PDB file of C-alpha atoms in Angstrom:
ATOM      1  CA  SER A   1     -19.018  13.589 -27.770  1.00 85.00           C
ATOM      2  CA  THR A   2     -18.402  14.078 -24.057  1.00 93.00           C
ATOM      3  CA  PHE A   3     -16.047  11.714 -22.230  1.00 93.00           C
ATOM      4  CA  SER A   4     -17.508   8.628 -20.599  1.00 91.00           C
ATOM      5  CA  CYS A   5     -15.432   5.971 -18.828  1.00 90.00           C
ATOM      6  CA  GLY A   6     -12.327   7.874 -19.953  1.00 91.00           C
ATOM      7  CA  LEU A   7     -13.162   7.830 -23.688  1.00 93.00           C
ATOM      8  CA  ALA A   8     -14.886  10.148 -26.155  1.00 94.00           C
ATOM      9  CA  LYS A   9     -16.478   9.115 -29.442  1.00 94.00           C
ATOM     10  CA  VAL A  10     -15.185  10.915 -32.552  1.00 95.00           C
ATOM     11  CA  GLN A  11     -15.970  10.840 -36.263  1.00 95.00           C
ATOM     12  CA  LEU A  12     -13.019  10.535 -38.637  1.00 94.00           C
ATOM     13  CA  LEU A  13     -12.406  11.949 -42.125  1.00 94.00           C
ATOM     14  CA  ASP A  14     -13.576   8.697 -43.749  1.00 93.00           C
ATOM     15  CA  HIS A  15     -16.898   9.140 -41.843  1.00 93.00           C
ATOM     16  CA  SER A  16     -16.225   6.122 -39.636  1.00 94.00           C
ATOM     17  CA  PHE A  17     -16.270   6.422 -35.838  1.00 95.00           C
ATOM     18  CA  GLY A  18     -13.707   5.731 -33.168  1.00 94.00           C
ATOM     19  CA  TYR A  19     -12.583   6.697 -29.668  1.00 94.00           C
ATOM     20  CA  ILE A  20      -9.933   8.943 -28.212  1.00 94.00           C
ATOM     21  CA  ASP A  21      -8.559   9.025 -24.689  1.00 92.00           C
ATOM     22  CA  LYS A  22      -8.093  12.171 -22.592  1.00 93.00           C
ATOM     23  CA  ARG A  23      -4.721  12.822 -24.241  1.00 93.00           C
ATOM     24  CA  GLY A  24      -6.279  12.755 -27.702  1.00 94.00           C
ATOM     25  CA  ASN A  25      -4.821   9.361 -28.634  1.00 93.00           C
ATOM     26  CA  LEU A  26      -6.956   7.401 -31.088  1.00 93.00           C
ATOM     27  CA  LEU A  27      -7.566   4.032 -29.464  1.00 88.00           C
ATOM     28  CA  ALA A  28     -10.021   2.390 -31.837  1.00 88.00           C
ATOM     29  CA  ASN A  29     -11.670   3.232 -35.141  1.00 90.00           C
ATOM     30  CA  GLY A  30     -13.455   1.751 -38.139  1.00 92.00           C
ATOM     31  CA  PHE A  31     -16.927   1.528 -36.648  1.00 94.00           C
ATOM     32  CA  ILE A  32     -20.025   2.255 -38.716  1.00 94.00           C
ATOM     33  CA  SER A  33     -21.696   3.368 -35.519  1.00 93.00           C
ATOM     34  CA  CYS A  34     -20.834   3.307 -31.840  1.00 93.00           C
ATOM     35  CA  GLY A  35     -22.085   4.727 -28.583  1.00 93.00           C
ATOM     36  CA  GLN A  36     -20.665   6.045 -25.360  1.00 93.00           C
ATOM     37  CA  HIS A  37     -19.287   3.628 -22.795  1.00 94.00           C
ATOM     38  CA  HIS A  38     -21.501   2.686 -19.866  1.00 94.00           C
ATOM     39  CA  GLU A  39     -20.402   0.077 -17.346  1.00 94.00           C
ATOM     40  CA  ASN A  40     -17.156   0.050 -19.410  1.00 94.00           C
ATOM     41  CA  LEU A  41     -18.918  -1.249 -22.555  1.00 96.00           C
ATOM     42  CA  ALA A  42     -20.289   0.519 -25.635  1.00 96.00           C
ATOM     43  CA  VAL A  43     -22.613  -0.609 -28.422  1.00 96.00           C
ATOM     44  CA  ALA A  44     -20.795  -0.717 -31.774  1.00 95.00           C
ATOM     45  CA  THR A  45     -21.174  -2.042 -35.311  1.00 94.00           C
ATOM     46  CA  THR A  46     -18.843  -2.719 -38.215  1.00 91.00           C
ATOM     47  CA  ASP A  47     -19.644  -4.187 -41.632  1.00 85.00           C
ATOM     48  CA  ASN A  48     -20.074  -7.649 -40.160  1.00 82.00           C
ATOM     49  CA  ILE A  49     -20.052  -7.365 -36.340  1.00 90.00           C
ATOM     50  CA  PHE A  50     -22.733  -6.082 -33.962  1.00 94.00           C
ATOM     51  CA  GLY A  51     -22.016  -6.083 -30.251  1.00 96.00           C
ATOM     52  CA  TYR A  52     -20.212  -4.332 -27.399  1.00 97.00           C
ATOM     53  CA  ILE A  53     -16.631  -3.121 -27.207  1.00 95.00           C
ATOM     54  CA  ASN A  54     -14.558  -2.528 -24.099  1.00 94.00           C
ATOM     55  CA  GLN A  55     -12.422   0.498 -23.189  1.00 90.00           C
ATOM     56  CA  LYS A  56      -9.538  -0.866 -25.261  1.00 88.00           C
ATOM     57  CA  GLY A  57     -11.749  -0.849 -28.357  1.00 86.00           C
ATOM     58  CA  THR A  58     -11.810  -4.631 -28.659  1.00 91.00           C
ATOM     59  CA  TRP A  59     -14.930  -6.765 -28.760  1.00 94.00           C
ATOM     60  CA  SER A  60     -16.186  -8.033 -25.405  1.00 96.00           C
ATOM     61  CA  ILE A  61     -19.554  -9.227 -26.706  1.00 97.00           C
ATOM     62  CA  VAL A  62     -20.279 -10.257 -30.288  1.00 96.00           C
ATOM     63  CA  LEU A  63     -24.014 -10.673 -30.739  1.00 94.00           C
ATOM     64  CA  SER A  64     -25.412 -13.362 -33.014  1.00 91.00           C
ATOM     65  CA  TYR A  65     -28.143 -10.960 -34.151  1.00 89.00           C
ATOM     66  CA  LYS A  66     -28.103  -8.347 -36.910  1.00 88.00           C
ATOM     67  CA  THR A  67     -28.820  -4.628 -36.691  1.00 90.00           C
ATOM     68  CA  THR A  68     -31.830  -5.272 -38.928  1.00 90.00           C
ATOM     69  CA  GLN A  69     -33.265  -7.472 -36.164  1.00 91.00           C
ATOM     70  CA  TYR A  70     -32.538  -5.592 -32.947  1.00 93.00           C
ATOM     71  CA  THR A  71     -31.451  -2.286 -31.496  1.00 94.00           C
ATOM     72  CA  ALA A  72     -29.207  -2.511 -28.445  1.00 96.00           C
ATOM     73  CA  SER A  73     -29.231  -0.316 -25.329  1.00 96.00           C
ATOM     74  CA  ASN A  74     -26.348   0.639 -23.102  1.00 95.00           C
ATOM     75  CA  PHE A  75     -25.694  -1.482 -20.038  1.00 96.00           C
ATOM     76  CA  SER A  76     -27.473  -0.069 -17.018  1.00 96.00           C
ATOM     77  CA  SER A  77     -26.093   0.080 -13.487  1.00 94.00           C
ATOM     78  CA  ASP A  78     -27.838  -3.280 -13.015  1.00 96.00           C
ATOM     79  CA  LYS A  79     -25.261  -4.619 -15.544  1.00 97.00           C
ATOM     80  CA  ILE A  80     -28.047  -5.544 -17.979  1.00 97.00           C
ATOM     81  CA  ALA A  81     -28.646  -4.406 -21.570  1.00 97.00           C
ATOM     82  CA  LEU A  82     -31.891  -4.524 -23.546  1.00 97.00           C
ATOM     83  CA  LEU A  83     -32.167  -5.746 -27.136  1.00 96.00           C
ATOM     84  CA  SER A  84     -35.372  -4.367 -28.657  1.00 95.00           C
ATOM     85  CA  PRO A  85     -36.763  -6.207 -31.699  1.00 93.00           C
ATOM     86  CA  LEU A  86     -37.461  -4.431 -34.968  1.00 91.00           C
ATOM     87  CA  ASP A  87     -39.965  -7.146 -35.901  1.00 86.00           C
ATOM     88  CA  THR A  88     -42.335  -9.352 -33.915  1.00 78.00           C
ATOM     89  CA  SER A  89     -39.588 -11.108 -31.952  1.00 85.00           C
ATOM     90  CA  ALA A  90     -39.242 -10.955 -28.174  1.00 94.00           C
ATOM     91  CA  PHE A  91     -37.494  -8.283 -26.125  1.00 96.00           C
ATOM     92  CA  LEU A  92     -34.214  -9.756 -24.860  1.00 97.00           C
ATOM     93  CA  PHE A  93     -32.195  -8.812 -21.786  1.00 97.00           C
ATOM     94  CA  ILE A  94     -28.537  -9.842 -21.734  1.00 97.00           C
ATOM     95  CA  ASP A  95     -25.823  -9.814 -19.071  1.00 97.00           C
ATOM     96  CA  LYS A  96     -22.222  -8.635 -19.513  1.00 96.00           C
ATOM     97  CA  THR A  97     -21.198 -12.002 -20.960  1.00 95.00           C
ATOM     98  CA  GLY A  98     -23.781 -11.516 -23.729  1.00 95.00           C
ATOM     99  CA  GLU A  99     -25.983 -14.329 -22.443  1.00 95.00           C
ATOM    100  CA  PRO A 100     -29.788 -13.828 -22.492  1.00 95.00           C
ATOM    101  CA  ILE A 101     -31.205 -13.732 -18.957  1.00 96.00           C
ATOM    102  CA  LEU A 102     -34.825 -12.841 -19.765  1.00 97.00           C
ATOM    103  CA  SER A 103     -37.115 -12.545 -22.782  1.00 95.00           C
ATOM    104  CA  LEU A 104     -40.526 -10.879 -22.999  1.00 95.00           C
ATOM    105  CA  ASN A 105     -42.817 -11.524 -25.950  1.00 92.00           C
ATOM    106  CA  LYS A 106     -44.489  -8.626 -27.686  1.00 87.00           C
ATOM    107  CA  ASN A 107     -47.887 -10.167 -26.969  1.00 86.00           C
ATOM    108  CA  VAL A 108     -47.089  -9.728 -23.254  1.00 87.00           C
ATOM    109  CA  VAL A 109     -45.752  -6.147 -23.356  1.00 94.00           C
ATOM    110  CA  ASP A 110     -46.044  -3.353 -25.925  1.00 93.00           C
ATOM    111  CA  PHE A 111     -42.954  -1.575 -24.586  1.00 95.00           C
ATOM    112  CA  VAL A 112     -40.304  -2.309 -21.996  1.00 97.00           C
ATOM    113  CA  ASP A 113     -37.305  -0.339 -20.726  1.00 96.00           C
ATOM    114  CA  ASN A 114     -33.957  -1.509 -19.361  1.00 96.00           C
ATOM    115  CA  PHE A 115     -33.635  -2.486 -15.708  1.00 97.00           C
ATOM    116  CA  HIS A 116     -32.963   0.099 -13.001  1.00 96.00           C
ATOM    117  CA  GLU A 117     -32.696  -0.913  -9.365  1.00 97.00           C
ATOM    118  CA  SER A 118     -33.860  -4.465 -10.219  1.00 97.00           C
ATOM    119  CA  PHE A 119     -37.125  -3.351 -11.877  1.00 98.00           C
ATOM    120  CA  THR A 120     -38.154  -2.145 -15.297  1.00 97.00           C
ATOM    121  CA  ARG A 121     -41.216  -0.253 -16.409  1.00 98.00           C
ATOM    122  CA  PHE A 122     -43.380  -1.762 -19.132  1.00 97.00           C
ATOM    123  CA  ARG A 123     -46.467  -0.714 -21.079  1.00 97.00           C
ATOM    124  CA  LYS A 124     -49.492  -2.832 -21.955  1.00 96.00           C
ATOM    125  CA  ASN A 125     -52.678  -1.430 -23.492  1.00 94.00           C
ATOM    126  CA  SER A 126     -51.479   2.164 -22.952  1.00 96.00           C
ATOM    127  CA  HIS A 127     -50.842   1.689 -19.218  1.00 97.00           C
ATOM    128  CA  TYR A 128     -47.558   1.296 -17.340  1.00 98.00           C
ATOM    129  CA  GLY A 129     -46.480  -1.119 -14.640  1.00 98.00           C
ATOM    130  CA  PHE A 130     -43.264  -2.769 -13.432  1.00 98.00           C
ATOM    131  CA  ILE A 131     -41.567  -6.138 -13.930  1.00 97.00           C
ATOM    132  CA  ASN A 132     -38.858  -7.668 -11.738  1.00 97.00           C
ATOM    133  CA  ARG A 133     -35.736  -9.497 -12.924  1.00 95.00           C
ATOM    134  CA  LYS A 134     -37.589 -12.814 -12.947  1.00 95.00           C
ATOM    135  CA  GLY A 135     -39.992 -11.426 -15.538  1.00 94.00           C
ATOM    136  CA  GLU A 136     -42.824 -11.294 -13.004  1.00 95.00           C
ATOM    137  CA  VAL A 137     -45.262  -8.378 -12.930  1.00 96.00           C
ATOM    138  CA  SER A 138     -44.563  -6.755  -9.564  1.00 97.00           C
ATOM    139  CA  ILE A 139     -46.793  -3.680 -10.055  1.00 98.00           C
ATOM    140  CA  ASN A 140     -49.787  -3.988 -12.357  1.00 97.00           C
ATOM    141  CA  PRO A 141     -50.074  -1.664 -15.392  1.00 97.00           C
ATOM    142  CA  LYS A 142     -52.486   0.983 -14.121  1.00 97.00           C
ATOM    143  CA  TYR A 143     -50.624   4.248 -14.706  1.00 98.00           C
ATOM    144  CA  ILE A 144     -50.792   6.433 -17.818  1.00 98.00           C
ATOM    145  CA  PHE A 145     -47.103   7.270 -17.262  1.00 98.00           C
ATOM    146  CA  ALA A 146     -44.293   5.790 -15.184  1.00 98.00           C
ATOM    147  CA  ASP A 147     -40.586   6.558 -14.906  1.00 98.00           C
ATOM    148  CA  ASN A 148     -38.045   3.960 -13.784  1.00 97.00           C
ATOM    149  CA  PHE A 149     -37.022   3.644 -10.143  1.00 97.00           C
ATOM    150  CA  HIS A 150     -34.382   6.032  -8.831  1.00 95.00           C
ATOM    151  CA  TYR A 151     -33.265   5.880  -5.207  1.00 95.00           C
ATOM    152  CA  GLY A 152     -36.132   3.521  -4.414  1.00 95.00           C
ATOM    153  CA  PHE A 153     -39.006   5.544  -5.900  1.00 96.00           C
ATOM    154  CA  ALA A 154     -40.616   6.011  -9.304  1.00 97.00           C
ATOM    155  CA  VAL A 155     -42.646   8.924 -10.649  1.00 97.00           C
ATOM    156  CA  VAL A 156     -46.088   7.758 -11.845  1.00 98.00           C
ATOM    157  CA  LYS A 157     -49.149   9.485 -13.227  1.00 97.00           C
ATOM    158  CA  THR A 158     -52.759   8.454 -12.793  1.00 96.00           C
ATOM    159  CA  ASN A 159     -55.663   9.934 -14.739  1.00 94.00           C
ATOM    160  CA  GLU A 160     -55.842  12.668 -12.101  1.00 94.00           C
ATOM    161  CA  TYR A 161     -52.422  13.383 -10.609  1.00 96.00           C
ATOM    162  CA  TYR A 162     -48.683  12.667 -10.374  1.00 96.00           C
ATOM    163  CA  THR A 163     -47.153  10.963  -7.360  1.00 96.00           C
ATOM    164  CA  PHE A 164     -44.330   8.597  -6.347  1.00 96.00           C
ATOM    165  CA  ILE A 165     -44.475   4.879  -5.582  1.00 96.00           C
ATOM    166  CA  ASN A 166     -42.006   2.625  -3.774  1.00 96.00           C
ATOM    167  CA  LYS A 167     -41.015  -0.842  -4.997  1.00 96.00           C
ATOM    168  CA  GLU A 168     -44.029  -2.407  -3.275  1.00 96.00           C
ATOM    169  CA  GLY A 169     -46.291  -0.112  -5.292  1.00 96.00           C
ATOM    170  CA  LYS A 170     -47.278   2.034  -2.316  1.00 95.00           C
ATOM    171  CA  GLU A 171     -47.827   5.707  -3.068  1.00 93.00           C
ATOM    172  CA  ILE A 172     -46.207   8.313  -0.862  1.00 89.00           C
ATOM    173  CA  ASN A 173     -48.578  10.921   0.508  1.00 79.00           C
ATOM    174  CA  ALA A 174     -48.412  13.421  -2.360  1.00 80.00           C
ATOM    175  CA  VAL A 175     -50.958  14.487  -4.992  1.00 90.00           C
ATOM    176  CA  LEU A 176     -49.116  16.632  -7.544  1.00 94.00           C
ATOM    177  CA  ASP A 177     -49.509  18.445 -10.854  1.00 96.00           C
ATOM    178  CA  ASN A 178     -46.072  17.267 -12.002  1.00 96.00           C
ATOM    179  CA  ALA A 179     -42.993  15.563 -10.569  1.00 96.00           C
ATOM    180  CA  LYS A 180     -39.425  14.597 -11.492  1.00 96.00           C
ATOM    181  CA  ARG A 181     -37.265  11.718 -10.244  1.00 96.00           C
ATOM    182  CA  PHE A 182     -35.345  11.719  -6.955  1.00 96.00           C
ATOM    183  CA  SER A 183     -31.652  12.611  -7.070  1.00 93.00           C
ATOM    184  CA  ASP A 184     -28.774  11.540  -4.838  1.00 90.00           C
ATOM    185  CA  ASN A 185     -29.756  14.065  -2.150  1.00 91.00           C
ATOM    186  CA  HIS A 186     -33.088  12.190  -1.811  1.00 92.00           C
ATOM    187  CA  LEU A 187     -35.089  15.215  -2.885  1.00 96.00           C
ATOM    188  CA  ALA A 188     -37.312  15.455  -5.944  1.00 96.00           C
ATOM    189  CA  PRO A 189     -38.724  18.486  -7.809  1.00 96.00           C
ATOM    190  CA  ILE A 190     -42.526  18.666  -7.588  1.00 96.00           C
ATOM    191  CA  CYS A 191     -45.148  21.029  -8.979  1.00 96.00           C
ATOM    192  CA  LYS A 192     -48.464  22.098  -7.496  1.00 94.00           C
ATOM    193  CA  ASN A 193     -50.681  25.002  -8.582  1.00 94.00           C
ATOM    194  CA  LYS A 194     -48.045  25.919 -11.198  1.00 93.00           C
ATOM    195  CA  LYS A 195     -45.315  26.391  -8.558  1.00 96.00           C
ATOM    196  CA  TRP A 196     -42.307  24.122  -7.966  1.00 97.00           C
ATOM    197  CA  GLY A 197     -40.724  22.930  -4.738  1.00 96.00           C
ATOM    198  CA  TYR A 198     -38.981  19.810  -3.396  1.00 96.00           C
ATOM    199  CA  ILE A 199     -40.220  16.738  -1.545  1.00 94.00           C
ATOM    200  CA  ASP A 200     -38.407  14.022   0.411  1.00 93.00           C
ATOM    201  CA  THR A 201     -38.984  10.265   0.270  1.00 89.00           C
ATOM    202  CA  LEU A 202     -41.429  10.423   3.188  1.00 88.00           C
ATOM    203  CA  GLY A 203     -43.683  12.782   1.280  1.00 88.00           C
ATOM    204  CA  HIS A 204     -42.700  15.851   3.286  1.00 92.00           C
ATOM    205  CA  VAL A 205     -42.288  19.149   1.433  1.00 93.00           C
ATOM    206  CA  LYS A 206     -38.736  20.248   2.230  1.00 95.00           C
ATOM    207  CA  ILE A 207     -38.595  23.324  -0.015  1.00 96.00           C
ATOM    208  CA  ASP A 208     -41.881  25.152  -0.405  1.00 96.00           C
ATOM    209  CA  PHE A 209     -43.723  25.799  -3.674  1.00 94.00           C
ATOM    210  CA  LEU A 210     -42.123  29.125  -4.561  1.00 94.00           C
ATOM    211  CA  TYR A 211     -40.619  28.742  -7.998  1.00 93.00           C
ATOM    212  CA  ASP A 212     -41.942  29.053 -11.549  1.00 92.00           C
ATOM    213  CA  ASN A 213     -39.542  26.441 -12.902  1.00 84.00           C
TER     214      ASN A 213
END
């Protein structure tokens, strides 16, 4: 795989997985599965351990759950990871000590993502909204699609158009055929009448609709 946090995941001759550093040194191995490091931790499993390993390849978090019960996400920049149930249990959010900080029952949400910029999108009855870190619904589920927040704004889709909302749920002045998230230059790709341009966070078109893709 590509390098992340100074390490790359590799598969060995015995079909197990491990990590190498940028000099090609094998730092850890023997994992049945493992992911890339994010926030200096990576999801990993062995025959009897499920949790997160650090950049030295040693266990930082050993979860008390089994891989038959939950799938585990990477840690986001909010330093939170999501454990998604494979049965009817609740969605669990954990911090970097492995402690649960929030749970959401499946009768409350059909789907939930990990936190980004202190909010996470969720789906209920085929519509998307947003929940804050207290587990409170901050934006009601009224969109047929929603992306997570990036640089203070989220792409959403109504029955009629795409647009962007801020964290108070206010739409910026843009009715679009399609839209992608904002990047670190605070511009976002947008599409109207089958042509693409770029918009800023105030809703002003900064690069006109000139491009096919």
